[in-house]
Tab-separated table of C-alpha atoms in Angstrom:
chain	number	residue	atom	x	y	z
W	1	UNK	CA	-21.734	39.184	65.751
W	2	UNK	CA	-19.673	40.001	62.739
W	3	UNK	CA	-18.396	37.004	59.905
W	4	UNK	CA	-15.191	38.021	57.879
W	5	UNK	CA	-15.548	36.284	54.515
W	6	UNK	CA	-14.277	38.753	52.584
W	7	UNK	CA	-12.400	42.134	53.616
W	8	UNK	CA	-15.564	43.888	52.214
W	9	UNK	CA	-17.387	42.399	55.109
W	10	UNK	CA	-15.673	45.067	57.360
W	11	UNK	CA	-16.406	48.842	56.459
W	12	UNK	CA	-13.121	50.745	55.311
W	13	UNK	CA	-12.971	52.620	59.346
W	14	UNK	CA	-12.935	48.868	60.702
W	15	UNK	CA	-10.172	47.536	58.297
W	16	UNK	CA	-8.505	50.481	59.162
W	17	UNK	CA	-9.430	50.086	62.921
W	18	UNK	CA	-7.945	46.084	62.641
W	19	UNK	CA	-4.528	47.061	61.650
W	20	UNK	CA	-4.111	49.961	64.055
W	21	UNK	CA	-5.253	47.004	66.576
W	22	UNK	CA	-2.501	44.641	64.877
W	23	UNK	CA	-0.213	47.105	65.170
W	24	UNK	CA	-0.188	47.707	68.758
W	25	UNK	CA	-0.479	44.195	69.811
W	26	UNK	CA	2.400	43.630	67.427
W	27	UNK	CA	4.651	46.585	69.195
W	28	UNK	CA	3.710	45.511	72.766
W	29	UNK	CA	4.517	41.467	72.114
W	30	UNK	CA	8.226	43.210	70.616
W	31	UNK	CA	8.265	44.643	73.721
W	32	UNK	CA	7.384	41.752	75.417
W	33	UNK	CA	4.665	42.980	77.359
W	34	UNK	CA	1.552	40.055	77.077
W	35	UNK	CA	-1.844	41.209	75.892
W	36	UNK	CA	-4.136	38.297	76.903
W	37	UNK	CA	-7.634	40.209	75.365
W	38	UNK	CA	-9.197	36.996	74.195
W	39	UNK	CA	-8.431	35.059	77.595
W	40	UNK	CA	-10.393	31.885	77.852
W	41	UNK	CA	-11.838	32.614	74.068
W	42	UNK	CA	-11.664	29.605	71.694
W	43	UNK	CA	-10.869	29.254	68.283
W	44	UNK	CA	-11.879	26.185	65.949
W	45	UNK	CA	-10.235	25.618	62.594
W	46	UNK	CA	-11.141	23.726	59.920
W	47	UNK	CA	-8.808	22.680	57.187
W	48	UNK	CA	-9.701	21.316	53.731
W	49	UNK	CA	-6.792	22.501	52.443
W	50	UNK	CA	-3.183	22.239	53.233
W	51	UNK	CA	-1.561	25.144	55.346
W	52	UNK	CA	1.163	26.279	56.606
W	53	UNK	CA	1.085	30.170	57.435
W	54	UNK	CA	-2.559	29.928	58.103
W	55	UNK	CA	-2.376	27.547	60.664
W	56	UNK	CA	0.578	28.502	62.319
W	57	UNK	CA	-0.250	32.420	62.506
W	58	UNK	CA	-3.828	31.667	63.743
W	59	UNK	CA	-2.820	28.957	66.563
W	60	UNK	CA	-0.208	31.352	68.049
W	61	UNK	CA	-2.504	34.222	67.946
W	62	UNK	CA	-4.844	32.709	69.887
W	63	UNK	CA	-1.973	31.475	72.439
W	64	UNK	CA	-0.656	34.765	72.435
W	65	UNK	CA	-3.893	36.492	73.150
W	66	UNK	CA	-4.657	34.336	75.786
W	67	UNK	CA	-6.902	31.487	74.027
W	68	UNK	CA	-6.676	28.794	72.933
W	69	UNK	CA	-6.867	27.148	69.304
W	70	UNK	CA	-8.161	23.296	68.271
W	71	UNK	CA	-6.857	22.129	65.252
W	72	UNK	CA	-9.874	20.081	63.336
W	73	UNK	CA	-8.985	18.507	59.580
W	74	UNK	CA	-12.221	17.641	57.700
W	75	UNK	CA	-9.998	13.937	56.992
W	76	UNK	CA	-10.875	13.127	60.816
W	77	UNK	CA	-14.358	14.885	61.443
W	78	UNK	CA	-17.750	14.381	60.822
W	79	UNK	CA	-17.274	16.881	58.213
W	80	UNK	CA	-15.253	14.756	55.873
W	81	UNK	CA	-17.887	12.059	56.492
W	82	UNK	CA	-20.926	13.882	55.126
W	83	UNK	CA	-22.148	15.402	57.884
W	84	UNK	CA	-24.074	18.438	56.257
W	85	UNK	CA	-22.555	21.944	56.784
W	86	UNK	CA	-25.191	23.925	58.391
W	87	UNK	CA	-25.604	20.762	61.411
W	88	UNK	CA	-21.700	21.163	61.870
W	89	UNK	CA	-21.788	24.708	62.337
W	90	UNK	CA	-24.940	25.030	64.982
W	91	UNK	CA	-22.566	22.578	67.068
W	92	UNK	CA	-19.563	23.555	66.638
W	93	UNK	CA	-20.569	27.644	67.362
W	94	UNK	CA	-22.261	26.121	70.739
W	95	UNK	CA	-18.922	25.127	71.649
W	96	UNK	CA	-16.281	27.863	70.469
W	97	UNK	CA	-16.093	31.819	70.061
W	98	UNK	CA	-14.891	31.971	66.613
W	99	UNK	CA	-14.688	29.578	63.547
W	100	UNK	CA	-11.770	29.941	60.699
W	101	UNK	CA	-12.312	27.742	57.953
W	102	UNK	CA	-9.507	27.235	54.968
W	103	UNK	CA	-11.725	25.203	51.942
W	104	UNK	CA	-12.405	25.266	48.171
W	105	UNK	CA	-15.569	26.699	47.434
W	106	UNK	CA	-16.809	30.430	48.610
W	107	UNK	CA	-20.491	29.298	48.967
W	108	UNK	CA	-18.891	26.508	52.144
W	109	UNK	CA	-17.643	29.396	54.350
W	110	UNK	CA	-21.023	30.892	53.383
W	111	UNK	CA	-23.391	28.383	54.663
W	112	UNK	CA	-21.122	27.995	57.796
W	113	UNK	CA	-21.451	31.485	58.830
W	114	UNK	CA	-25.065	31.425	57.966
W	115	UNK	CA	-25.978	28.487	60.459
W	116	UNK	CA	-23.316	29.572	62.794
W	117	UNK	CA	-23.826	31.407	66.172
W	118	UNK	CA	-20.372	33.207	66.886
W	119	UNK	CA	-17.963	34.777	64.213
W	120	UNK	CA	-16.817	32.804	61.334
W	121	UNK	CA	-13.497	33.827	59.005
W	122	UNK	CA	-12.510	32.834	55.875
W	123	UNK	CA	-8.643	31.300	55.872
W	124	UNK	CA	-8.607	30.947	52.025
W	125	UNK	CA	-11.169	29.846	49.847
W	126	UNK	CA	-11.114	29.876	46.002
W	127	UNK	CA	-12.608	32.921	45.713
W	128	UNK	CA	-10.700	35.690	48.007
W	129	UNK	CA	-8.046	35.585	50.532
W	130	UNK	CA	-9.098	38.124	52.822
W	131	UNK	CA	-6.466	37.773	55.680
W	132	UNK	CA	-3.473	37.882	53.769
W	133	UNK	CA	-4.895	41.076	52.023
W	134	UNK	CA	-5.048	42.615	55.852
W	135	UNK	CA	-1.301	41.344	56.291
W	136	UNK	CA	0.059	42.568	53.010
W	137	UNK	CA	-1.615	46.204	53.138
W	138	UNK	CA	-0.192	46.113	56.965
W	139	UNK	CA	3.447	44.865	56.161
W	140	UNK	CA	3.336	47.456	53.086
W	141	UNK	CA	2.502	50.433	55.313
W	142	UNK	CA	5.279	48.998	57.508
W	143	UNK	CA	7.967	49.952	55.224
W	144	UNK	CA	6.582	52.958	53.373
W	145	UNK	CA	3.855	54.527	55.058
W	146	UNK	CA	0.167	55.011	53.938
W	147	UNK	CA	-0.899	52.836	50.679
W	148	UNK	CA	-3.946	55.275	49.859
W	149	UNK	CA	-2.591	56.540	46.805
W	150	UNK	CA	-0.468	54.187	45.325
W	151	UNK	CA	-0.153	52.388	42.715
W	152	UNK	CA	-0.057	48.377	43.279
W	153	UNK	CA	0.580	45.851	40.275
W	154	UNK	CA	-0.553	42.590	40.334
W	155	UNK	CA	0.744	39.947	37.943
W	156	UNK	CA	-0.017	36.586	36.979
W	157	UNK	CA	-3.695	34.052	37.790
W	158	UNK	CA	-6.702	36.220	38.413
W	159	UNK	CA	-7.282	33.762	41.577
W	160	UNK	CA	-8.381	34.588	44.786
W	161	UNK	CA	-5.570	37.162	45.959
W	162	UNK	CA	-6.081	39.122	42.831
W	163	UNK	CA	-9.524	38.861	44.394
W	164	UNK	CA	-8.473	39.882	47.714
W	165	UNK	CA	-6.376	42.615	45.972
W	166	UNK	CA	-9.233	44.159	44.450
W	167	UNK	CA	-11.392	44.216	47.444
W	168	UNK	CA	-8.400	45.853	49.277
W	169	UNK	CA	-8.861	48.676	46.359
W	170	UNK	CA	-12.117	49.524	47.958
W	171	UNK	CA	-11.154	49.371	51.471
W	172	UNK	CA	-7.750	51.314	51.251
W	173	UNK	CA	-8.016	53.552	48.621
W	174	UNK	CA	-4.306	52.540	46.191
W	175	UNK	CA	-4.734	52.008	42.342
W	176	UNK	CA	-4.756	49.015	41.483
W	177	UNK	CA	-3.115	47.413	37.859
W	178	UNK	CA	-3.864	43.621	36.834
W	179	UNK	CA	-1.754	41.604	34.401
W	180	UNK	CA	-3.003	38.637	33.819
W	181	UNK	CA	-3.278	36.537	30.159
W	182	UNK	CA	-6.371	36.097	28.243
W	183	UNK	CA	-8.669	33.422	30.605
W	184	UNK	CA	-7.118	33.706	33.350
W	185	UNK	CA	-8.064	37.333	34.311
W	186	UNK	CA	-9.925	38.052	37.917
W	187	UNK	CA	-14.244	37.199	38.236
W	188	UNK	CA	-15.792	39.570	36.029
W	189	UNK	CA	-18.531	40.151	38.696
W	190	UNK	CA	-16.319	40.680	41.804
W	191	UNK	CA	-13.973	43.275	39.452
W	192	UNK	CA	-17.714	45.099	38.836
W	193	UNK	CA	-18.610	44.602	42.252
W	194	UNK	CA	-15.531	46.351	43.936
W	195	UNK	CA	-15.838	49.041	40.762
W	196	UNK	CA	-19.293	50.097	41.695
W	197	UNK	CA	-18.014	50.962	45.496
W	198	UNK	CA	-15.070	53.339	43.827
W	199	UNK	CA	-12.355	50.832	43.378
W	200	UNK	CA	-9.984	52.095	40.754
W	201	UNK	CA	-8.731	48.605	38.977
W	202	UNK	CA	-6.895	48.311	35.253
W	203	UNK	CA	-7.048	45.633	33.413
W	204	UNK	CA	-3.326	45.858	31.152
W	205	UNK	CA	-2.199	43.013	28.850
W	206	UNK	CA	1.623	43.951	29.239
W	207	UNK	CA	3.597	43.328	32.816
W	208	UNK	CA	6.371	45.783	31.759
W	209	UNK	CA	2.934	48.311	31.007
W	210	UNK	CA	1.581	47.445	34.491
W	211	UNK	CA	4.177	47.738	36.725
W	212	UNK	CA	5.306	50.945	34.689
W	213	UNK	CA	5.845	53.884	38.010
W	214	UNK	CA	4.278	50.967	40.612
W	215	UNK	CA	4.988	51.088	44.520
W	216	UNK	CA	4.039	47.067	45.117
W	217	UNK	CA	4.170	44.376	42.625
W	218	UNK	CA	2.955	41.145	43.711
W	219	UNK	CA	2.353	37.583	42.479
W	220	UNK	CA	1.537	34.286	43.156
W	221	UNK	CA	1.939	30.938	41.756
W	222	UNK	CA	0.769	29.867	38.740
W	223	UNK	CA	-1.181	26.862	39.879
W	224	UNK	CA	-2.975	27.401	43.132
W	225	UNK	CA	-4.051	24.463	45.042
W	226	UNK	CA	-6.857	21.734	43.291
W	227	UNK	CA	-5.251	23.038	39.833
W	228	UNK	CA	-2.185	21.054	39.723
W	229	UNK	CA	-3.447	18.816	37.074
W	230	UNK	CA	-3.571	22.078	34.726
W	231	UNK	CA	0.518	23.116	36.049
W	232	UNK	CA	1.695	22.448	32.508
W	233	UNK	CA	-0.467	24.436	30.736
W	234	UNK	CA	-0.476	27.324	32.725
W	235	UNK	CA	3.274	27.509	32.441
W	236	UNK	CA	2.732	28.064	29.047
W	237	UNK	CA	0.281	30.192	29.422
W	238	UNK	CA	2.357	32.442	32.031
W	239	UNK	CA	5.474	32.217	30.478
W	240	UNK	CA	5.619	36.408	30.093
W	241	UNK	CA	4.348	36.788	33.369
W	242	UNK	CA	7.011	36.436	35.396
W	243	UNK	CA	8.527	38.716	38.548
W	244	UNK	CA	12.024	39.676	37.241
W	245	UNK	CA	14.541	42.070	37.434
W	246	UNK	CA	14.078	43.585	33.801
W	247	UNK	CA	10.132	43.801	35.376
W	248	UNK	CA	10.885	45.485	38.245
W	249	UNK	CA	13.156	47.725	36.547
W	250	UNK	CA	10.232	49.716	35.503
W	251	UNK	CA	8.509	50.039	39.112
W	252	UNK	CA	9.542	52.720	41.276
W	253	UNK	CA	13.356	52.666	42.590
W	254	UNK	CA	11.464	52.048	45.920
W	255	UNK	CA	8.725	49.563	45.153
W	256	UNK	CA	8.163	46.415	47.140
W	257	UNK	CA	7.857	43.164	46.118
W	258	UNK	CA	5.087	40.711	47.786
W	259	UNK	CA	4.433	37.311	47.497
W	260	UNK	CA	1.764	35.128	49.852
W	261	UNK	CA	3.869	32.251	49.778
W	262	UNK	CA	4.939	28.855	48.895
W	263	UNK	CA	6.730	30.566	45.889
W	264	UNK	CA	8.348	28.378	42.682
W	265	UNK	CA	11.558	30.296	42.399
W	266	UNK	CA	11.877	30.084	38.633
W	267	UNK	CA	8.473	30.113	37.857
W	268	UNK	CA	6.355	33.471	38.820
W	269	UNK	CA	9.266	34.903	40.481
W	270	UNK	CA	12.510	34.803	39.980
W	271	UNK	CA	15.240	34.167	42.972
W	272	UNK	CA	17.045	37.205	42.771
W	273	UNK	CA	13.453	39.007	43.115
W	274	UNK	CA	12.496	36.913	45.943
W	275	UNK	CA	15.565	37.206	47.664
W	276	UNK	CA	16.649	40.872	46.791
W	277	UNK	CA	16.368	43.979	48.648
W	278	UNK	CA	13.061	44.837	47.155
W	279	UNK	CA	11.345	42.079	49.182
W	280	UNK	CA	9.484	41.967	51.880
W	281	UNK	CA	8.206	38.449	51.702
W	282	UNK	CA	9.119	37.676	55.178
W	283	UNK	CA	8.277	40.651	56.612
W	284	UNK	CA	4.880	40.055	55.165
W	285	UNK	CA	4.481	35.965	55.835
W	286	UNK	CA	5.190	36.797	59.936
W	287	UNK	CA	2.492	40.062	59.645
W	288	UNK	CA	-0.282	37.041	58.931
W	289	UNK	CA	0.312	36.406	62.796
W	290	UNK	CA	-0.249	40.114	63.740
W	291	UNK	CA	-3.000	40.958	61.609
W	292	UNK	CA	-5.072	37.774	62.224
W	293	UNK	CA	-4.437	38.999	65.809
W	294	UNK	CA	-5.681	42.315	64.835
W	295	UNK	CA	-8.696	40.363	63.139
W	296	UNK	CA	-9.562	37.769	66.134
W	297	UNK	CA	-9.403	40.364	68.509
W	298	UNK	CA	-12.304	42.720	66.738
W	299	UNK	CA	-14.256	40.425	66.069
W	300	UNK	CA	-14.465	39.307	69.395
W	301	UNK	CA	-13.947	42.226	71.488
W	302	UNK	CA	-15.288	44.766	68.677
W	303	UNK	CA	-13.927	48.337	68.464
W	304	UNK	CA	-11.982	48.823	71.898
């Protein structure tokens, strides 16, 4: 039994393995040719927070595959009523194959997988993203081939994709540039963490500086979820961080632009980035479905 918390929970052959997976179950569903692997599997999900890709790509991947999904929002379970953690997860893994849980804090998706008995995945918590790293990397080499080697820039909060980003450094091999102001810049330990396993990650004050010769940039907002309250400050505090043309004029003439999504047009990116012919936004939202696919059907199956 394997947990995917974050992408480092996988060894750089299995990430690699999951996408080659996605990828084929992507090209035969194209092809419309069914691939029911997970028949009769089940997935539960838990939701603290709001979703829209997360739940959407994960419900018809299990359909898809043959499964079946089970919507569960901790407003209307036991969960939201104090039962503790660890008793939720010994029952809930008795009755399902596979947990996916989309919270706040790291250390919740933690003690679930520690108490659980079947695989538990981490839809988004505070700290990392991991699945939409696996569907960015995947929608990247997509368009442009291997991403070992390049050079990705990151701009804007040091949250959890610039987490996720980081991690992806280790597992896939590109260079990785950060610009993000003074206190918002990624968790000191993770950036260590992923250093000591040979990630190569700058730290560059400048956006123009850090997206200087890149292949990717990517952003998100400014204010993730639970941090509306601070929306006003950060704008000022992310005022020269912004996606724009004039930025993107210094990445390569064939860089991408990402973006995990819901974006503020105006805000961290601008609508003529979004929007342009540099983007692959929704290329990369609809590559959640095929990765997570990817994702379920390793952990479940393993290496097939």
């Amino acid at each position: 039994m394997r947990h995917f918390l974050t992408l480092l929970d996988v060894s750089a052959e299995e990430a690699r393995y999951i996408l080659k997976r996605a990828a084929k179950i992507k090209r035969k569903l194209k092809e419309g040719k069914a691939t029911h692997s997970l028949q009769g599997k089940t997935l539960g999900m838990i939701f603290d927070k709001a979703s829209t890709r997360t739940r959407v790509s994960f419900e018809t991947g299990m359909f898809q595959l043959g499964g079946h999904a089970l919507f569960l929002h901790s407003g209307t379970t036991q969960l939201g009523r104090g039962e503790p953690i660890e008793d939720s997860a010994r029952v809930l893994s008795s009755m399902v194959d596979c947990v996916m849980i989309r919270t706040f804090g790291h250390d919740i998706v933690q003690k679930f997988a520690e108490y659980s008995a079947v695989p538990v995945i981490n839809g988004l918590t505070d700290l990392t993203h991991p699945c939409q790293i696996l569907a960015d990397v995947f929608t990247y080499e997509e368009h442009r081939g291997s991403i070992e080697g390049k050079t990705v820039t990151w701009i804007g909060d040091g949250n959890n994709m610039a987490h996720s980003w980081i991690n992806g450094a280790v597992s896939f091999g590109y260079s990785l540039r950060i610009a993000s102001p003074e206190g918002y810049r990624p968790d000191a330990r993770l950036l260590a963490a992923a250093t000591a396993l040979g990630a190569d990650v700058s730290l560059i004050d400048d956006p123009v500086a850090a997206v200087d010769g890149a292949d990717l940039v990517t952003t998100d907002v400014w204010a993730s979820m639970g941090q509306e309250q601070e929306q006003a400050e950060r704008e000022v505090a992310f005022a020269g961080y912004q996606v724009n043309d004039r930025v993107m004029a210094h990445a390569n003439a064939d860089a991408l632009f990402m973006h995990c999504l819901p974006a503020h047009r105006g805000e961290e990116v601008t609508a003529s980035v979004i929007d342009g012919p540099q983007s692959v936004v929704w290329a990369e939202a609809e590559n959640r479905l095929h990765a997570q696919k990817g994702l379920l059907d390793f952990l479940l199956r393993g290496q097939q």
